[in-house]
Short mmCIF file of C-alpha atoms and ligand atoms in Angstrom, two decimals:
data_model
loop_
_atom_site.label_atom_id
_atom_site.label_comp_id
_atom_site.label_asym_id
_atom_site.label_seq_id
_atom_site.Cartn_x
_atom_site.Cartn_y
_atom_site.Cartn_z
CA MET S 1 127.74 114.78 93.09
CA LYS S 2 127.49 111.47 91.58
CA PRO S 3 124.18 109.52 91.05
CA ASN S 4 122.47 106.97 93.13
CA PHE S 5 122.05 103.63 92.35
CA SER S 6 120.89 100.81 93.72
CA ILE S 7 121.32 96.94 93.38
CA GLU S 8 118.00 94.13 93.47
CA PHE S 9 118.26 90.78 94.84
CA PHE S 10 115.78 88.10 94.71
CA PRO S 11 116.47 85.40 98.30
CA PRO S 12 117.99 82.36 97.07
CA GLN S 13 116.01 79.14 97.77
CA THR S 14 119.05 76.78 98.91
CA LEU S 15 121.55 77.69 101.47
CA GLU S 16 124.23 77.35 99.27
CA GLY S 17 122.74 80.42 96.55
CA VAL S 18 122.53 82.56 100.37
CA LYS S 19 126.83 81.82 101.03
CA LYS S 20 126.85 82.64 97.21
CA LEU S 21 125.05 85.76 97.29
CA LYS S 22 126.88 86.95 100.15
CA VAL S 23 130.00 86.56 98.37
CA GLU S 24 128.26 89.05 94.85
CA ARG S 25 126.93 91.38 97.64
CA ALA S 26 130.44 92.03 99.23
CA ARG S 27 131.73 93.01 95.75
CA LEU S 28 128.66 95.19 95.26
CA ALA S 29 128.88 96.41 98.55
CA ARG S 30 132.32 98.06 97.71
CA LEU S 31 131.11 100.32 94.97
CA LYS S 32 128.51 102.06 97.13
CA PRO S 33 125.35 101.44 96.46
CA GLU S 34 122.38 103.65 98.04
CA PHE S 35 120.43 100.28 98.87
CA PHE S 36 119.94 96.83 98.49
CA SER S 37 116.77 95.58 97.51
CA VAL S 38 115.39 91.70 98.15
CA THR S 39 112.24 90.68 95.50
CA TYR S 40 109.16 89.22 97.49
CA GLY S 41 107.83 86.22 95.74
CA ALA S 42 104.14 86.28 94.76
CA GLY S 43 101.54 85.23 97.81
CA GLY S 44 104.55 85.27 100.27
CA SER S 45 105.78 82.51 99.33
CA THR S 46 109.09 83.51 99.83
CA ARG S 47 108.14 85.88 102.59
CA GLU S 48 110.68 84.12 105.19
CA ARG S 49 113.73 83.84 102.76
CA THR S 50 112.96 88.01 101.64
CA PHE S 51 112.95 88.69 105.27
CA SER S 52 115.62 86.59 106.44
CA VAL S 53 117.75 88.27 103.33
CA ALA S 54 116.66 91.86 104.39
CA ARG S 55 118.05 91.42 107.65
CA GLU S 56 121.15 89.60 106.44
CA ILE S 57 121.72 92.61 104.63
CA ALA S 58 120.67 95.67 106.98
CA ALA S 59 123.17 93.59 110.16
CA GLU S 60 126.16 94.05 106.88
CA GLY S 61 124.91 97.82 107.39
CA HIS S 62 123.61 98.66 104.46
CA LEU S 63 119.93 100.36 103.92
CA ALA S 64 117.63 96.90 103.29
CA VAL S 65 114.69 97.76 101.04
CA PRO S 66 112.32 94.71 101.32
CA HIS S 67 109.40 94.01 97.97
CA LEU S 68 106.17 93.54 99.22
CA SER S 69 103.61 92.16 97.06
CA CYS S 70 99.63 92.50 98.10
CA VAL S 71 98.68 89.48 95.68
CA GLY S 72 96.92 86.61 97.63
CA ALA S 73 97.48 87.71 100.59
CA SER S 74 95.01 89.31 103.24
CA ARG S 75 94.93 92.74 104.70
CA ALA S 76 95.96 90.79 108.27
CA ASP S 77 98.86 89.30 106.02
CA ILE S 78 100.12 92.19 105.42
CA ARG S 79 100.01 93.98 108.96
CA ALA S 80 101.45 90.82 110.31
CA MET S 81 104.57 91.63 107.50
CA LEU S 82 104.40 95.87 108.51
CA ALA S 83 105.22 94.68 112.23
CA GLU S 84 108.19 92.50 111.54
CA PHE S 85 109.67 95.14 108.97
CA LYS S 86 109.08 97.24 111.61
CA ALA S 87 110.46 96.11 114.40
CA ALA S 88 113.63 94.84 112.16
CA ARG S 89 113.55 99.12 111.98
CA ILE S 90 113.34 98.72 108.12
CA GLN S 91 112.14 101.98 106.87
CA ARG S 92 111.99 101.45 102.76
CA LEU S 93 109.85 99.30 100.57
CA VAL S 94 109.13 98.64 97.18
CA ALA S 95 104.86 97.46 97.31
CA LEU S 96 103.69 95.94 94.47
CA ARG S 97 100.52 93.98 93.35
CA GLY S 98 102.50 91.08 92.23
CA ASP S 99 101.81 88.34 89.98
CA LEU S 100 99.17 85.35 90.15
CA SER S 101 100.71 82.45 89.76
CA SER S 102 99.40 78.84 88.69
CA GLY S 103 97.67 76.98 91.10
CA MET S 104 96.58 80.55 93.12
CA ALA S 105 93.28 80.91 93.68
CA ASP S 106 92.95 83.90 96.14
CA ARG S 107 93.03 86.71 94.52
CA GLY S 108 94.25 88.41 97.95
CA GLU S 109 92.59 91.66 99.93
CA LEU S 110 94.01 94.17 97.86
CA ARG S 111 93.95 94.00 94.15
CA TYR S 112 95.90 97.09 93.46
CA ALA S 113 99.33 97.91 94.63
CA ASN S 114 97.37 101.58 95.03
CA GLU S 115 94.84 99.65 97.57
CA LEU S 116 98.45 98.09 98.75
CA VAL S 117 99.89 101.46 99.52
CA GLU S 118 97.13 102.68 100.47
CA PHE S 119 96.77 100.41 103.19
CA ILE S 120 100.74 101.06 103.86
CA ARG S 121 99.98 104.91 104.71
CA ALA S 122 96.75 104.22 106.81
CA GLU S 123 98.90 101.37 108.69
CA THR S 124 102.12 102.94 109.18
CA GLY S 125 101.80 106.37 108.48
CA ASP S 126 105.35 108.07 107.33
CA TRP S 127 107.15 105.30 108.97
CA PHE S 128 108.18 103.54 105.22
CA HIS S 129 109.40 105.52 102.39
CA ILE S 130 107.50 103.38 100.05
CA ASP S 131 108.71 103.51 96.06
CA VAL S 132 106.46 101.30 93.58
CA ALA S 133 106.52 99.68 89.85
CA ALA S 134 106.74 101.67 86.60
CA TYR S 135 105.98 100.42 83.31
CA PRO S 136 107.90 103.02 80.48
CA GLU S 137 106.34 99.99 78.00
CA TRP S 138 103.34 99.71 79.66
CA HIS S 139 102.29 96.62 81.93
CA PRO S 140 101.43 93.75 79.73
CA GLN S 141 97.50 93.26 81.18
CA ALA S 142 97.37 97.11 80.78
CA LYS S 143 93.85 98.33 79.27
CA SER S 144 95.61 101.21 77.05
CA PRO S 145 98.50 103.08 77.47
CA SER S 146 96.59 106.21 79.09
CA ASP S 147 95.00 103.64 81.17
CA ASP S 148 98.69 102.44 82.26
CA LEU S 149 99.36 106.33 83.08
CA GLN S 150 96.15 106.72 85.07
CA ASN S 151 96.76 103.82 87.42
CA PHE S 152 100.61 104.52 87.71
CA VAL S 153 99.68 108.32 88.95
CA ARG S 154 97.07 106.73 91.38
CA LYS S 155 99.11 104.46 92.96
CA VAL S 156 101.59 107.20 93.51
CA ARG S 157 98.55 109.84 94.68
CA ALA S 158 97.60 106.99 97.40
CA GLY S 159 101.71 108.06 98.74
CA ALA S 160 104.40 106.37 97.21
CA ASN S 161 107.33 108.49 97.21
CA GLY S 162 109.44 107.54 94.50
CA ALA S 163 109.13 104.67 91.52
CA ILE S 164 111.11 102.24 89.66
CA THR S 165 111.03 101.23 86.03
CA GLN S 166 110.66 97.64 84.55
CA TYR S 167 113.97 97.79 82.21
CA PHE S 168 113.88 98.67 79.20
CA TYR S 169 116.56 98.75 75.80
CA ASN S 170 115.19 102.05 74.50
CA ALA S 171 115.19 104.87 76.43
CA ASP S 172 112.91 107.13 75.02
CA ALA S 173 110.25 104.87 75.89
CA TYR S 174 111.41 106.08 79.57
CA PHE S 175 112.04 109.86 78.85
CA ARG S 176 108.36 109.84 77.12
CA PHE S 177 107.15 107.82 80.34
CA VAL S 178 109.06 111.11 82.23
CA GLU S 179 106.83 113.82 80.25
CA GLU S 180 102.98 112.30 80.37
CA VAL S 181 103.31 112.01 84.43
CA ARG S 182 105.36 115.57 84.97
CA LYS S 183 101.83 116.49 82.51
CA LEU S 184 99.49 114.92 85.35
CA GLY S 185 101.43 116.32 87.92
CA VAL S 186 103.59 114.21 89.36
CA GLU S 187 107.08 114.87 90.38
CA VAL S 188 107.74 112.24 92.33
CA PRO S 189 111.23 111.10 91.14
CA ILE S 190 110.94 108.08 88.92
CA VAL S 191 114.48 105.54 88.41
CA PRO S 192 114.97 103.64 85.77
CA GLY S 193 115.47 99.73 86.00
CA VAL S 194 118.97 98.57 84.39
CA MET S 195 118.79 94.97 83.46
CA PRO S 196 122.33 93.84 82.72
CA ILE S 197 122.52 91.64 79.40
CA ASN S 198 124.02 88.11 80.60
CA ASN S 199 122.08 84.89 79.54
CA PHE S 200 120.32 86.24 76.08
CA SER S 201 117.82 83.16 76.27
CA ARG S 202 116.59 83.51 79.81
CA LEU S 203 116.14 87.13 78.88
CA ALA S 204 114.47 86.70 76.08
CA ARG S 205 112.13 84.85 77.41
CA PHE S 206 111.43 86.70 80.36
CA SER S 207 111.61 90.30 79.00
CA ASP S 208 108.33 88.23 76.51
CA ALA S 209 106.33 88.42 79.36
CA CYS S 210 106.95 91.22 81.99
CA GLY S 211 106.43 93.55 78.33
CA ALA S 212 110.18 94.79 77.63
CA GLU S 213 110.83 95.04 74.47
CA ILE S 214 114.16 93.64 72.90
CA PRO S 215 114.84 96.17 70.14
CA ARG S 216 115.06 94.19 66.93
CA TRP S 217 119.16 95.52 66.11
CA LEU S 218 120.70 94.06 69.92
CA ARG S 219 118.62 91.60 69.14
CA LYS S 220 119.86 90.13 66.21
CA LYS S 221 123.71 91.52 66.92
CA ILE S 222 123.48 89.60 70.15
CA GLU S 223 122.03 86.37 68.36
CA SER S 224 125.30 87.15 65.55
CA CYS S 225 126.90 86.52 68.34
CA GLY S 226 126.17 83.03 69.14
CA ASP S 227 127.42 80.74 71.70
CA ASP S 228 130.58 83.23 72.64
CA SER S 229 129.47 84.11 75.65
CA ALA S 230 132.31 86.10 76.36
CA SER S 231 131.01 88.25 73.20
CA ILE S 232 127.40 88.67 73.97
CA GLN S 233 128.55 90.23 77.43
CA ALA S 234 131.66 92.42 75.85
CA TYR S 235 128.82 93.93 74.46
CA GLY S 236 125.53 94.09 76.92
CA VAL S 237 128.14 96.02 78.95
CA GLU S 238 128.52 98.68 75.92
CA VAL S 239 125.23 98.87 75.12
CA VAL S 240 123.92 99.16 78.69
CA SER S 241 126.79 101.78 79.89
CA ASP S 242 125.49 103.76 76.72
CA LEU S 243 122.06 103.55 78.18
CA CYS S 244 122.38 104.28 81.73
CA ARG S 245 124.94 107.48 81.07
CA ARG S 246 122.14 108.91 78.15
CA LEU S 247 119.48 108.29 80.68
CA LEU S 248 121.80 110.13 83.64
CA GLN S 249 122.54 113.37 80.98
CA ASN S 250 118.78 113.46 80.38
CA GLY S 251 117.85 113.81 83.86
CA ALA S 252 117.39 110.09 85.33
CA PRO S 253 118.15 110.84 88.86
CA GLY S 254 120.11 107.72 89.71
CA LEU S 255 119.95 103.99 88.11
CA HIS S 256 118.53 100.80 90.08
CA PHE S 257 120.16 97.67 88.71
CA TYR S 258 118.08 93.43 88.53
CA SER S 259 121.70 91.44 89.56
CA MET S 260 120.17 88.16 88.83
CA ASN S 261 122.54 88.03 92.50
CA LEU S 262 125.36 88.65 89.97
CA SER S 263 128.16 90.77 90.30
CA ALA S 264 130.41 91.40 87.94
CA LEU S 265 128.60 92.99 85.03
CA ILE S 266 127.19 95.66 86.85
CA ALA S 267 130.74 96.24 88.52
CA ARG S 268 131.74 96.47 84.64
CA ILE S 269 128.72 99.01 83.49
CA LEU S 270 129.07 101.01 86.70
CA GLU S 271 132.76 101.55 86.04
CA GLN S 272 132.68 102.33 82.33
CA ILE S 273 129.91 104.86 83.02
CA ASP S 274 132.33 105.96 86.52
CA LEU S 275 129.43 105.43 89.13
CA ALA S 276 131.43 102.92 91.16
CA ARG S 277 132.77 104.85 94.40
CA GLY S 278 135.23 104.15 96.08
CA ALA S 279 136.15 100.21 94.69
P1 FAD W 1 99.62 97.48 89.69
O1 FAD W 1 100.28 98.86 90.03
O2 FAD W 1 98.59 96.99 90.70
O3 FAD W 1 99.17 97.35 88.04
C1 FAD W 1 98.92 95.89 87.74
C2 FAD W 1 98.10 95.82 86.58
O4 FAD W 1 97.02 96.78 86.96
C3 FAD W 1 98.60 97.71 85.46
O5 FAD W 1 97.80 96.65 84.09
C4 FAD W 1 97.48 98.33 85.74
O6 FAD W 1 97.77 99.31 84.12
C5 FAD W 1 96.54 97.77 86.33
N1 FAD W 1 96.01 98.29 87.28
C6 FAD W 1 96.63 98.97 88.32
N2 FAD W 1 95.74 99.79 89.04
C7 FAD W 1 94.61 99.46 88.53
C8 FAD W 1 93.57 99.77 89.44
N3 FAD W 1 93.38 100.59 90.43
N4 FAD W 1 92.49 99.16 88.49
C9 FAD W 1 92.24 98.97 87.18
N5 FAD W 1 93.53 98.99 87.02
C10 FAD W 1 94.46 99.21 87.58
N6 FAD W 1 106.65 90.96 91.11
C11 FAD W 1 107.03 90.62 92.49
O7 FAD W 1 105.88 89.27 92.64
N7 FAD W 1 107.93 90.58 93.78
C12 FAD W 1 108.59 91.50 93.22
O8 FAD W 1 108.87 91.95 94.39
C13 FAD W 1 108.91 92.53 92.35
N8 FAD W 1 109.07 93.38 92.12
C14 FAD W 1 109.33 94.19 91.39
C15 FAD W 1 110.20 96.12 91.45
C16 FAD W 1 109.85 96.65 89.21
C17 FAD W 1 110.64 97.99 90.04
C18 FAD W 1 109.07 96.65 88.88
C19 FAD W 1 108.62 97.03 87.86
C20 FAD W 1 108.52 94.52 88.60
C21 FAD W 1 108.26 94.21 90.30
N9 FAD W 1 107.50 92.71 90.04
C22 FAD W 1 107.53 91.85 91.20
C23 FAD W 1 106.79 92.93 89.18
C24 FAD W 1 105.57 93.28 89.64
O9 FAD W 1 104.69 92.86 90.42
C25 FAD W 1 104.39 92.88 87.66
O10 FAD W 1 104.53 93.46 86.83
C26 FAD W 1 103.09 92.57 88.45
O11 FAD W 1 102.32 92.55 87.29
C27 FAD W 1 102.35 94.67 88.74
O12 FAD W 1 102.79 94.97 90.20
P2 FAD W 1 102.64 96.59 90.77
O13 FAD W 1 102.65 96.53 91.64
O14 FAD W 1 102.67 96.80 89.19
O15 FAD W 1 100.52 96.51 89.73
#
């Protein structure tokens, strides 16, 4: 049986964006992902939009998985969100701390993702399948790799069913992370997050902020393509497809694609690695 894959969207800000996403989503739906997830802006800034895209996905007959972050939120806010998800028959979530954005003074009542997972379990029992975030190259604010690892283990023990990683281009970081987590007795599936290479300057900026390394060989090669976006994308598809193959051949339980609301590169990668079903 082919391994599962899932695809992540962000909730568009405009009606035009919502329409475009619907078209991209229809293209990806033909490839039969396990689920579509929808990100959640820190402090509830996308609360309505995340929920509305998740509802649309569910209405189209797909498994919808909203993200939920606790930074800047009260317990009452989270409780209300959980009730809305339950009422909409949503049963799977990605639970995160999120990042305090500039201008947000209030950190909220739950400080870390482990406290959010604990709260969701206390409030809703086993209603939700909960995934949490994992960082094979370590979270940028972690005191040390071992501290980050312990914090990861803590949030899984709080009741997570699985994890999705930050994206990376260095497969060994993932294999070592999984190995270290297993040594600590944590057995939940850890699905690698995969970022296709599209707009490289944006990707480089974002990678600096979120602590994902772009290896020198990859950066140099892409920089040598200059403004030739077709060459950058073609090389990116080759590199990311190789990464996916290596991950799956060495035990990754599936793949989670960060789509940036675009379907073309994911479709090309899935075709390369023979994961597209019934396209
Ligand atoms: P945590 O697990 O709470 O960790 C945050 C930091 O605190 C780490 O350095 C950790 O080592 C440390 N830490 C954790 N627990 C403790 C503790 N108990 N005591 C002391 N230190 C601790 N962001 C969004 O805003 N919206 C999204 O939808 C979103 N989706 C994401 C999906 C995935 C798959 C991933 C990988 C990331 C996503 N993010 C999203 C980004 C994420 O919110 C940020 O990376 C954020 O900085 C950390 O969130 P977390 O849930 O991993 O935090």
